[in-house]
Short mmCIF file of N, CA and C in Angstrom, two decimals:
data_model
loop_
_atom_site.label_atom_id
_atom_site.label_comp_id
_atom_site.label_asym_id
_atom_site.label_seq_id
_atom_site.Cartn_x
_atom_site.Cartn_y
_atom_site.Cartn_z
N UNK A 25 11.08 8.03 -5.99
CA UNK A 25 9.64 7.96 -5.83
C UNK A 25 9.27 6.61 -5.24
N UNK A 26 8.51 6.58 -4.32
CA UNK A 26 7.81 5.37 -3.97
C UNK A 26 6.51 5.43 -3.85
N UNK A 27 6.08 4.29 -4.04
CA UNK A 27 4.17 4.07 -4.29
C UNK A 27 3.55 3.44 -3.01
N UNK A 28 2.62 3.85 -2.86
CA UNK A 28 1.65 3.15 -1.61
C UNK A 28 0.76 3.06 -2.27
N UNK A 29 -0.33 2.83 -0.82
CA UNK A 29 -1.63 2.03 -1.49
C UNK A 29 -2.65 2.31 -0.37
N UNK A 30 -3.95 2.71 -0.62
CA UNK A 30 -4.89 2.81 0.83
C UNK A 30 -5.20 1.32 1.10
N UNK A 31 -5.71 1.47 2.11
CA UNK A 31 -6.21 0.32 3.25
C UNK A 31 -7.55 0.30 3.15
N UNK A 32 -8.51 -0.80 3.67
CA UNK A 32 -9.34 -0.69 3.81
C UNK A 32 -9.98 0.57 4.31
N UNK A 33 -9.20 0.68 5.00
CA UNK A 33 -10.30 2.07 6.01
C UNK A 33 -9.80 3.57 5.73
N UNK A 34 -9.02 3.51 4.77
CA UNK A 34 -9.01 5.15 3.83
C UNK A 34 -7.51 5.54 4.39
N UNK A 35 -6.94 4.29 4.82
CA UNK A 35 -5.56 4.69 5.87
C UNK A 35 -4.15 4.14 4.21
N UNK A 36 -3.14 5.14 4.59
CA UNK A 36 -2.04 4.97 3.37
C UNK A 36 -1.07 4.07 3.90
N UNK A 37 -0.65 3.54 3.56
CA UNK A 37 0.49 2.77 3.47
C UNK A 37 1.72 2.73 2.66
N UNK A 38 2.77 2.76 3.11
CA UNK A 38 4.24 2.40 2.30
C UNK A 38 4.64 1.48 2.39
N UNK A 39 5.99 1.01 1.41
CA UNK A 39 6.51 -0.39 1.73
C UNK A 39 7.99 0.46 2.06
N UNK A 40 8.40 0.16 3.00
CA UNK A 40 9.93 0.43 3.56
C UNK A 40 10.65 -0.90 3.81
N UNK A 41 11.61 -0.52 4.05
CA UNK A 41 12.62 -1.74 4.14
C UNK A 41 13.24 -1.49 5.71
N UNK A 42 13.34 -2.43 6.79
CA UNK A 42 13.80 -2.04 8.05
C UNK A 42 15.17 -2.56 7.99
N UNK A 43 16.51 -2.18 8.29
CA UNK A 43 17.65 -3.14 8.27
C UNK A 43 18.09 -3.19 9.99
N UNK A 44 18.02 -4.87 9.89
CA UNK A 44 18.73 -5.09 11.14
C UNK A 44 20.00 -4.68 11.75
N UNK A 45 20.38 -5.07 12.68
CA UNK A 45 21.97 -5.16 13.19
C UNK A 45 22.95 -5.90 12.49
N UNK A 46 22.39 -6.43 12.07
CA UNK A 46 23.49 -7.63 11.18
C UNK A 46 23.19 -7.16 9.93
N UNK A 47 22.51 -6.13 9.53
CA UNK A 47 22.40 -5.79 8.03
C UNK A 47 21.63 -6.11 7.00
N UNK A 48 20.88 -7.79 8.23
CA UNK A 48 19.82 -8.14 6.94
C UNK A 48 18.82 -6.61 7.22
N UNK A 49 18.04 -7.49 5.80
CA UNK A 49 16.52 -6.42 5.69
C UNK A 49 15.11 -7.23 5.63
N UNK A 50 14.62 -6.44 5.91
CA UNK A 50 12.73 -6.87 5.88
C UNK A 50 11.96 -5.71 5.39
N UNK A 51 11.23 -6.03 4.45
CA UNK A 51 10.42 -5.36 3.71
C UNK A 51 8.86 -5.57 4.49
N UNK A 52 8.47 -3.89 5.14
CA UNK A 52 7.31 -4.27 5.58
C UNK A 52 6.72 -2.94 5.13
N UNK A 53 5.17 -2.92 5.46
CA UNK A 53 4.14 -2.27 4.80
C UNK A 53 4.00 -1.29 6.08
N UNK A 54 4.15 0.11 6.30
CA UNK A 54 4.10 1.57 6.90
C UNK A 54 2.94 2.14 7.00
N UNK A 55 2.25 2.38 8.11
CA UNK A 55 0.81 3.48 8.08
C UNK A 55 1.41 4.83 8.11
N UNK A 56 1.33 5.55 7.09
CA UNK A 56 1.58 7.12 7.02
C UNK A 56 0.58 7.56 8.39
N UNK A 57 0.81 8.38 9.32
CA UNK A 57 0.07 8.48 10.68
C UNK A 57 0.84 10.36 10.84
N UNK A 58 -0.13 11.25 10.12
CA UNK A 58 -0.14 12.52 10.14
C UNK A 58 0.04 12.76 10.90
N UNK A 59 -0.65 12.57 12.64
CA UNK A 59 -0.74 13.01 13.68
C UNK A 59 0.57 12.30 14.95
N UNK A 60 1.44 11.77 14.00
CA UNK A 60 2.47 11.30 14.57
C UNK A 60 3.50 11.69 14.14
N UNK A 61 4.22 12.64 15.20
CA UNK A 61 5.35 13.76 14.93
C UNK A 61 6.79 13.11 15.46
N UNK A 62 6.69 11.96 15.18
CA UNK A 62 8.15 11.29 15.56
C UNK A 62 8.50 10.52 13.80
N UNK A 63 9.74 9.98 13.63
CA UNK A 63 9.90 9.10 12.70
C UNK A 63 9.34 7.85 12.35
N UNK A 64 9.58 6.93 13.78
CA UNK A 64 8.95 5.66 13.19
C UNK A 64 8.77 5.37 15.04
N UNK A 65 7.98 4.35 14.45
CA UNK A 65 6.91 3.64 16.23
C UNK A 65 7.02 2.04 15.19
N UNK A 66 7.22 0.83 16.38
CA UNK A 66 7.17 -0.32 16.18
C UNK A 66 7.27 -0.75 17.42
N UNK A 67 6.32 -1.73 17.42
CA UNK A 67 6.48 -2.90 18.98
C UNK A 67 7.40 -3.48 19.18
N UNK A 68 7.78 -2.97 20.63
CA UNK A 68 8.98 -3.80 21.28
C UNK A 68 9.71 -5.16 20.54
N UNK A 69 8.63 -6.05 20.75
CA UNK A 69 9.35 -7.22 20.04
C UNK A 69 9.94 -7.03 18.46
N UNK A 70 9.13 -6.54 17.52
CA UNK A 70 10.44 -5.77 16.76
C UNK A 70 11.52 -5.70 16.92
N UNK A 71 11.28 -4.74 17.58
CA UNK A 71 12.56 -3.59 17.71
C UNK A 71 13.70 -4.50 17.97
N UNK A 72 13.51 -5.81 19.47
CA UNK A 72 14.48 -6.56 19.36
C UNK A 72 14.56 -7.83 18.39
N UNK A 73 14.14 -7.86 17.84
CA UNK A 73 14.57 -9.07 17.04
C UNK A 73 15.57 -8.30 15.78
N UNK A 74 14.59 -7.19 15.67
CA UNK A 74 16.37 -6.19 14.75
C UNK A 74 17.34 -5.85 15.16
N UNK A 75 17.40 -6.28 16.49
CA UNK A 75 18.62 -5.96 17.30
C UNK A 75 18.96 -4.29 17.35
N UNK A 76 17.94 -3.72 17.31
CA UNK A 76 17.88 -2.31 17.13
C UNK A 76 18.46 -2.03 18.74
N UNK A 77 19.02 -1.56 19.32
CA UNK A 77 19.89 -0.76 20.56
C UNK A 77 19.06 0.29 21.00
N UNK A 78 18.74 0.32 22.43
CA UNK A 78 18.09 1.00 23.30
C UNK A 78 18.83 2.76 23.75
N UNK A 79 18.17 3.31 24.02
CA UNK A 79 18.77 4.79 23.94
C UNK A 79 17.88 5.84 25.05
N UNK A 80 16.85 5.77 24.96
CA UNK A 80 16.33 6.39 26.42
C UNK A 80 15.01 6.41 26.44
N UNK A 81 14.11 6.86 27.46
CA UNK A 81 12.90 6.80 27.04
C UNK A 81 12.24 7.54 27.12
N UNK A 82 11.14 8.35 26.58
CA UNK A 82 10.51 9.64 26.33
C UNK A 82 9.17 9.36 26.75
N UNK A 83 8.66 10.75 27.07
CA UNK A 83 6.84 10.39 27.40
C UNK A 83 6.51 10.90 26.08
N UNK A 84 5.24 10.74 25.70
CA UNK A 84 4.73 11.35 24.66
C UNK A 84 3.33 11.69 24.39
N UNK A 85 2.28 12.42 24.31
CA UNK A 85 0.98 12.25 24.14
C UNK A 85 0.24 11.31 23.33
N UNK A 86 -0.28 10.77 23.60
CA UNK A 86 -0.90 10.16 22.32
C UNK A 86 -2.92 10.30 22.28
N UNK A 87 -3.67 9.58 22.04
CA UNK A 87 -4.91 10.00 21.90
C UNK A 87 -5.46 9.18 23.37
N UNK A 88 -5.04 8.33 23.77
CA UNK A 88 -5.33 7.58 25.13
C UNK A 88 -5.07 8.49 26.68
N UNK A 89 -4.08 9.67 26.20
CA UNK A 89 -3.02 10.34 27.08
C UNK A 89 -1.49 9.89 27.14
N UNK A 90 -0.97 10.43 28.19
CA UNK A 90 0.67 10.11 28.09
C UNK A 90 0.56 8.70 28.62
N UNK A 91 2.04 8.63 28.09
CA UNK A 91 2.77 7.53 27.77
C UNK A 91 3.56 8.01 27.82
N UNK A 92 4.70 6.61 28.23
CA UNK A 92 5.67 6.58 28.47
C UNK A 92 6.41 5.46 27.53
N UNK A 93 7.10 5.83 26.23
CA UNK A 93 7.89 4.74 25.17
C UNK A 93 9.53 4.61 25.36
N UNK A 94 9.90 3.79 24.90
CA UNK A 94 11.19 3.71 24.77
C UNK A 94 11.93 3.90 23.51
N UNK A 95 13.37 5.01 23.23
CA UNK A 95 13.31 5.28 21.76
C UNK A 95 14.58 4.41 21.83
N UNK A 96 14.53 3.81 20.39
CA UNK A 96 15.70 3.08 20.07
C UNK A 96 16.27 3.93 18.65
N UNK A 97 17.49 3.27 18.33
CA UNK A 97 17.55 4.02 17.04
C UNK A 97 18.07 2.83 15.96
N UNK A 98 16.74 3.14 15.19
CA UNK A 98 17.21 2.10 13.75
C UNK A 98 17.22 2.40 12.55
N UNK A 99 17.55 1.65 11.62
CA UNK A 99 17.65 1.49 10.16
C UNK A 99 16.97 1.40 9.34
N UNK A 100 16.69 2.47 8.82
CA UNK A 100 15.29 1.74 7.23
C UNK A 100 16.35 2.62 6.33
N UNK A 101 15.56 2.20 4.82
CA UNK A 101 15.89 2.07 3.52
C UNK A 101 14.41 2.54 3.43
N UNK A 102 14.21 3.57 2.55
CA UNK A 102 13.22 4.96 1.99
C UNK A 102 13.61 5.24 0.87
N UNK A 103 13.04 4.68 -0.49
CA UNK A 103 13.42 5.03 -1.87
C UNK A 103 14.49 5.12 -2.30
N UNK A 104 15.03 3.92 -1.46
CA UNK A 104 16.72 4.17 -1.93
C UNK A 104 17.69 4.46 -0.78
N UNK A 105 17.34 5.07 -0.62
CA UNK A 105 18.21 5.84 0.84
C UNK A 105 17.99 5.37 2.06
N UNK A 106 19.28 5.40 2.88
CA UNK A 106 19.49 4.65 3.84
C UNK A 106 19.34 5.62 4.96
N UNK A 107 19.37 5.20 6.14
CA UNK A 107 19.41 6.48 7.07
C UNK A 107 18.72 5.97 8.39
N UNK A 108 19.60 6.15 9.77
CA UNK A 108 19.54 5.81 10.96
C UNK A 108 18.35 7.16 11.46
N UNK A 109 17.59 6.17 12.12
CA UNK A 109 16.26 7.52 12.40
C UNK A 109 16.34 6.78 14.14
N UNK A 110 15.48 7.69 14.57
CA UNK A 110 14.61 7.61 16.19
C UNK A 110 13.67 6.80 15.89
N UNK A 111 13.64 5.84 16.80
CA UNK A 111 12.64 4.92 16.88
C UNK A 111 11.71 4.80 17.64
N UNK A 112 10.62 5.12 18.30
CA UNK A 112 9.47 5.39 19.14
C UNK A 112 9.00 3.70 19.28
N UNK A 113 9.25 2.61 20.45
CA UNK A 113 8.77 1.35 20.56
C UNK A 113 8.32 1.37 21.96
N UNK A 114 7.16 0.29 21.87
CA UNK A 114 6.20 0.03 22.79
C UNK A 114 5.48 -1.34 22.69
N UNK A 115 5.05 -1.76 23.91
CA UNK A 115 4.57 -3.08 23.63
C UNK A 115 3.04 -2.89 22.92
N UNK A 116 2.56 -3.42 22.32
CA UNK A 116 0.92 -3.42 21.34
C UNK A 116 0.60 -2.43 20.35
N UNK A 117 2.00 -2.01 19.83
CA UNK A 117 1.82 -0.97 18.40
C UNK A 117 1.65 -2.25 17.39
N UNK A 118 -0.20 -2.09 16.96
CA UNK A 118 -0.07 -2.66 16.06
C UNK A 118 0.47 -2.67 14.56
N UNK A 119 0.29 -1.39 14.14
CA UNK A 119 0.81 -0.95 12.86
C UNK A 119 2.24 -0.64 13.14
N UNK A 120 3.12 -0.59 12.07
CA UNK A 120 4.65 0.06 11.99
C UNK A 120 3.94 1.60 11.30
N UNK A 121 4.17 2.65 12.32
CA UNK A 121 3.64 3.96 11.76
C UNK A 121 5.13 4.30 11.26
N UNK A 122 4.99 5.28 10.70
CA UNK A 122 5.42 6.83 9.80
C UNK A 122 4.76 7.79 9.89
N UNK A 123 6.00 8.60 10.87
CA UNK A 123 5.41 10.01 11.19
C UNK A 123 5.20 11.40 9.86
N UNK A 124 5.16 12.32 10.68
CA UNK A 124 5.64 13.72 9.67
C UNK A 124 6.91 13.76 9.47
N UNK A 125 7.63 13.40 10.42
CA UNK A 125 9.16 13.89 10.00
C UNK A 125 9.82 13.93 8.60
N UNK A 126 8.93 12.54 7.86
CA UNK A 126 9.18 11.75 6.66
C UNK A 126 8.97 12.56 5.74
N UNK A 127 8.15 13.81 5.98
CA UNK A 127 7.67 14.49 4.87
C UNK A 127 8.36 16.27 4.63
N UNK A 128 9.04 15.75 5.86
CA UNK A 128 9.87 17.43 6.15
C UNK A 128 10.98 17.56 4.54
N UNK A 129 11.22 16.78 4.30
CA UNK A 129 11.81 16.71 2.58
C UNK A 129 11.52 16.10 1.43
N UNK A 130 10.43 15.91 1.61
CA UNK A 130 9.39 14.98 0.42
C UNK A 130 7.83 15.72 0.03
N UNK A 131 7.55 15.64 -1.14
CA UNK A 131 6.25 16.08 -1.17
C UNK A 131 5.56 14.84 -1.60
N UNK A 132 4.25 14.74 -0.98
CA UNK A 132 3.58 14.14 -1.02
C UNK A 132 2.20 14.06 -2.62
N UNK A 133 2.21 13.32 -3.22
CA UNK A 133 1.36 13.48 -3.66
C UNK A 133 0.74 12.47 -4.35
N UNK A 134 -1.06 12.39 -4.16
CA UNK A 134 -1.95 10.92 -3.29
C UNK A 134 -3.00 11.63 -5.11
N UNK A 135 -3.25 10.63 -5.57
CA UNK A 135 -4.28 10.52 -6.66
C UNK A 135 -4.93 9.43 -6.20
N UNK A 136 -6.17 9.38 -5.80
CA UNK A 136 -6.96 7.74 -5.39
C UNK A 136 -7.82 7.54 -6.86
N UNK A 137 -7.71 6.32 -6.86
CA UNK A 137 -8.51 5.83 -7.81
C UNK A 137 -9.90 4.85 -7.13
N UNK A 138 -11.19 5.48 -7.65
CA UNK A 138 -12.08 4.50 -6.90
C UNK A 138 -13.28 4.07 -8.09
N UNK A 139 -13.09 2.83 -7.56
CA UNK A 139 -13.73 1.23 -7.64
C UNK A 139 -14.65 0.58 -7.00
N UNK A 140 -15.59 0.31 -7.31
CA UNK A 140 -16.16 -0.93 -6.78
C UNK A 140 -15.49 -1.95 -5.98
N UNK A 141 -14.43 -2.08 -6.69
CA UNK A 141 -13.87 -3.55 -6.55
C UNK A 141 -12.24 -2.99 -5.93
N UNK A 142 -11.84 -1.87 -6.29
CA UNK A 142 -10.65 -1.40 -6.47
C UNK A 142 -10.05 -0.21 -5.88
N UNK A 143 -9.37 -0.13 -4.74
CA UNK A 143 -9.09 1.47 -4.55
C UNK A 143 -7.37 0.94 -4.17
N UNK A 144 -6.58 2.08 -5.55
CA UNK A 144 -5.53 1.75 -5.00
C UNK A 144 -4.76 3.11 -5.05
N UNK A 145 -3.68 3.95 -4.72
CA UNK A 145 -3.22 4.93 -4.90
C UNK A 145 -1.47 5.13 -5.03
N UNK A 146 -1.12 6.02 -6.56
CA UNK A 146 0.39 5.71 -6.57
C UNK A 146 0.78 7.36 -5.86
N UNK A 147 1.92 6.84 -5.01
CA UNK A 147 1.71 7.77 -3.98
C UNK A 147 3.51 7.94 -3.83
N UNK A 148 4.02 9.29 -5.17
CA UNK A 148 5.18 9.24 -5.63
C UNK A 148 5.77 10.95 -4.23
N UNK A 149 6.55 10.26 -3.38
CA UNK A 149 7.44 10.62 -2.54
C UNK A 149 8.73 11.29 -3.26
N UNK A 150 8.70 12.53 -3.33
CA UNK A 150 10.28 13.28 -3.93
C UNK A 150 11.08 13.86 -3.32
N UNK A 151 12.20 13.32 -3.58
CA UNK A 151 12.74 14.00 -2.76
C UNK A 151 14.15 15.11 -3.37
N UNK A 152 13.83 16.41 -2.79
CA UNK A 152 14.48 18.02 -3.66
C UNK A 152 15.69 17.95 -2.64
#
């Protein structure tokens, strides 16, 4: 199980772990992005400083129109589990998204709690 948390603007977030080429790791914070049917999207510069390896490049729709990204393939750590995914990179992705793919063996399930002061949500990922 892993927990997220909304965002200001009603958007979810995870904490994943990215592992480099050399094996270190970095713990960064994930926009769950429904309407994004790939694994993971991160900006170029990312991608190389993880030394993540280049692999080909795909067009893709997005809400601006096509595009044209480059997929690399990298490393995260997901509740434990390790696992080499497709990487969707481009220069000015501000967020590190998370597609659907993530959910093709996980169920999702979001309880918000709301606050004045407070909106946070435990957002337990299972995986059958």
């Amino acid at each position: 199980m892993i927990q997220g948390y909304f965002g200001s603007k009603g958007e979810l977030f995870f904490e994943i772990e990215l592992i480099a080429a050399d094996g270190s790791r970095i713990i960064v914070d994930a926009l769950l992005d429904t309407g994004f049917t790939d694994w993971l999207a991160i900006d170029t510069q990312d991608a190389e400083s993880l030394g993540w390896r280049f692999q080909e490049q795909e067009e893709s729709r997005t809400a601006l129109g096509v595009a044209t990204f480059n997929l690399y393939q990298g490393a995260v750590c997901l509740d434990d589990q390790e696992m080499k995914v497709p990487v969707v990179v481009g220069d000015g992705i501000p967020e590190i998204l998370i597609g659907l793919p993530w959910l093709e063996d996980r169920r999702l399930v979001v309880d918000r709690i709301f606050s004045s002061f407070y909106s946070r949500v435990n957002l337990p990922v299972n995986i059958y």
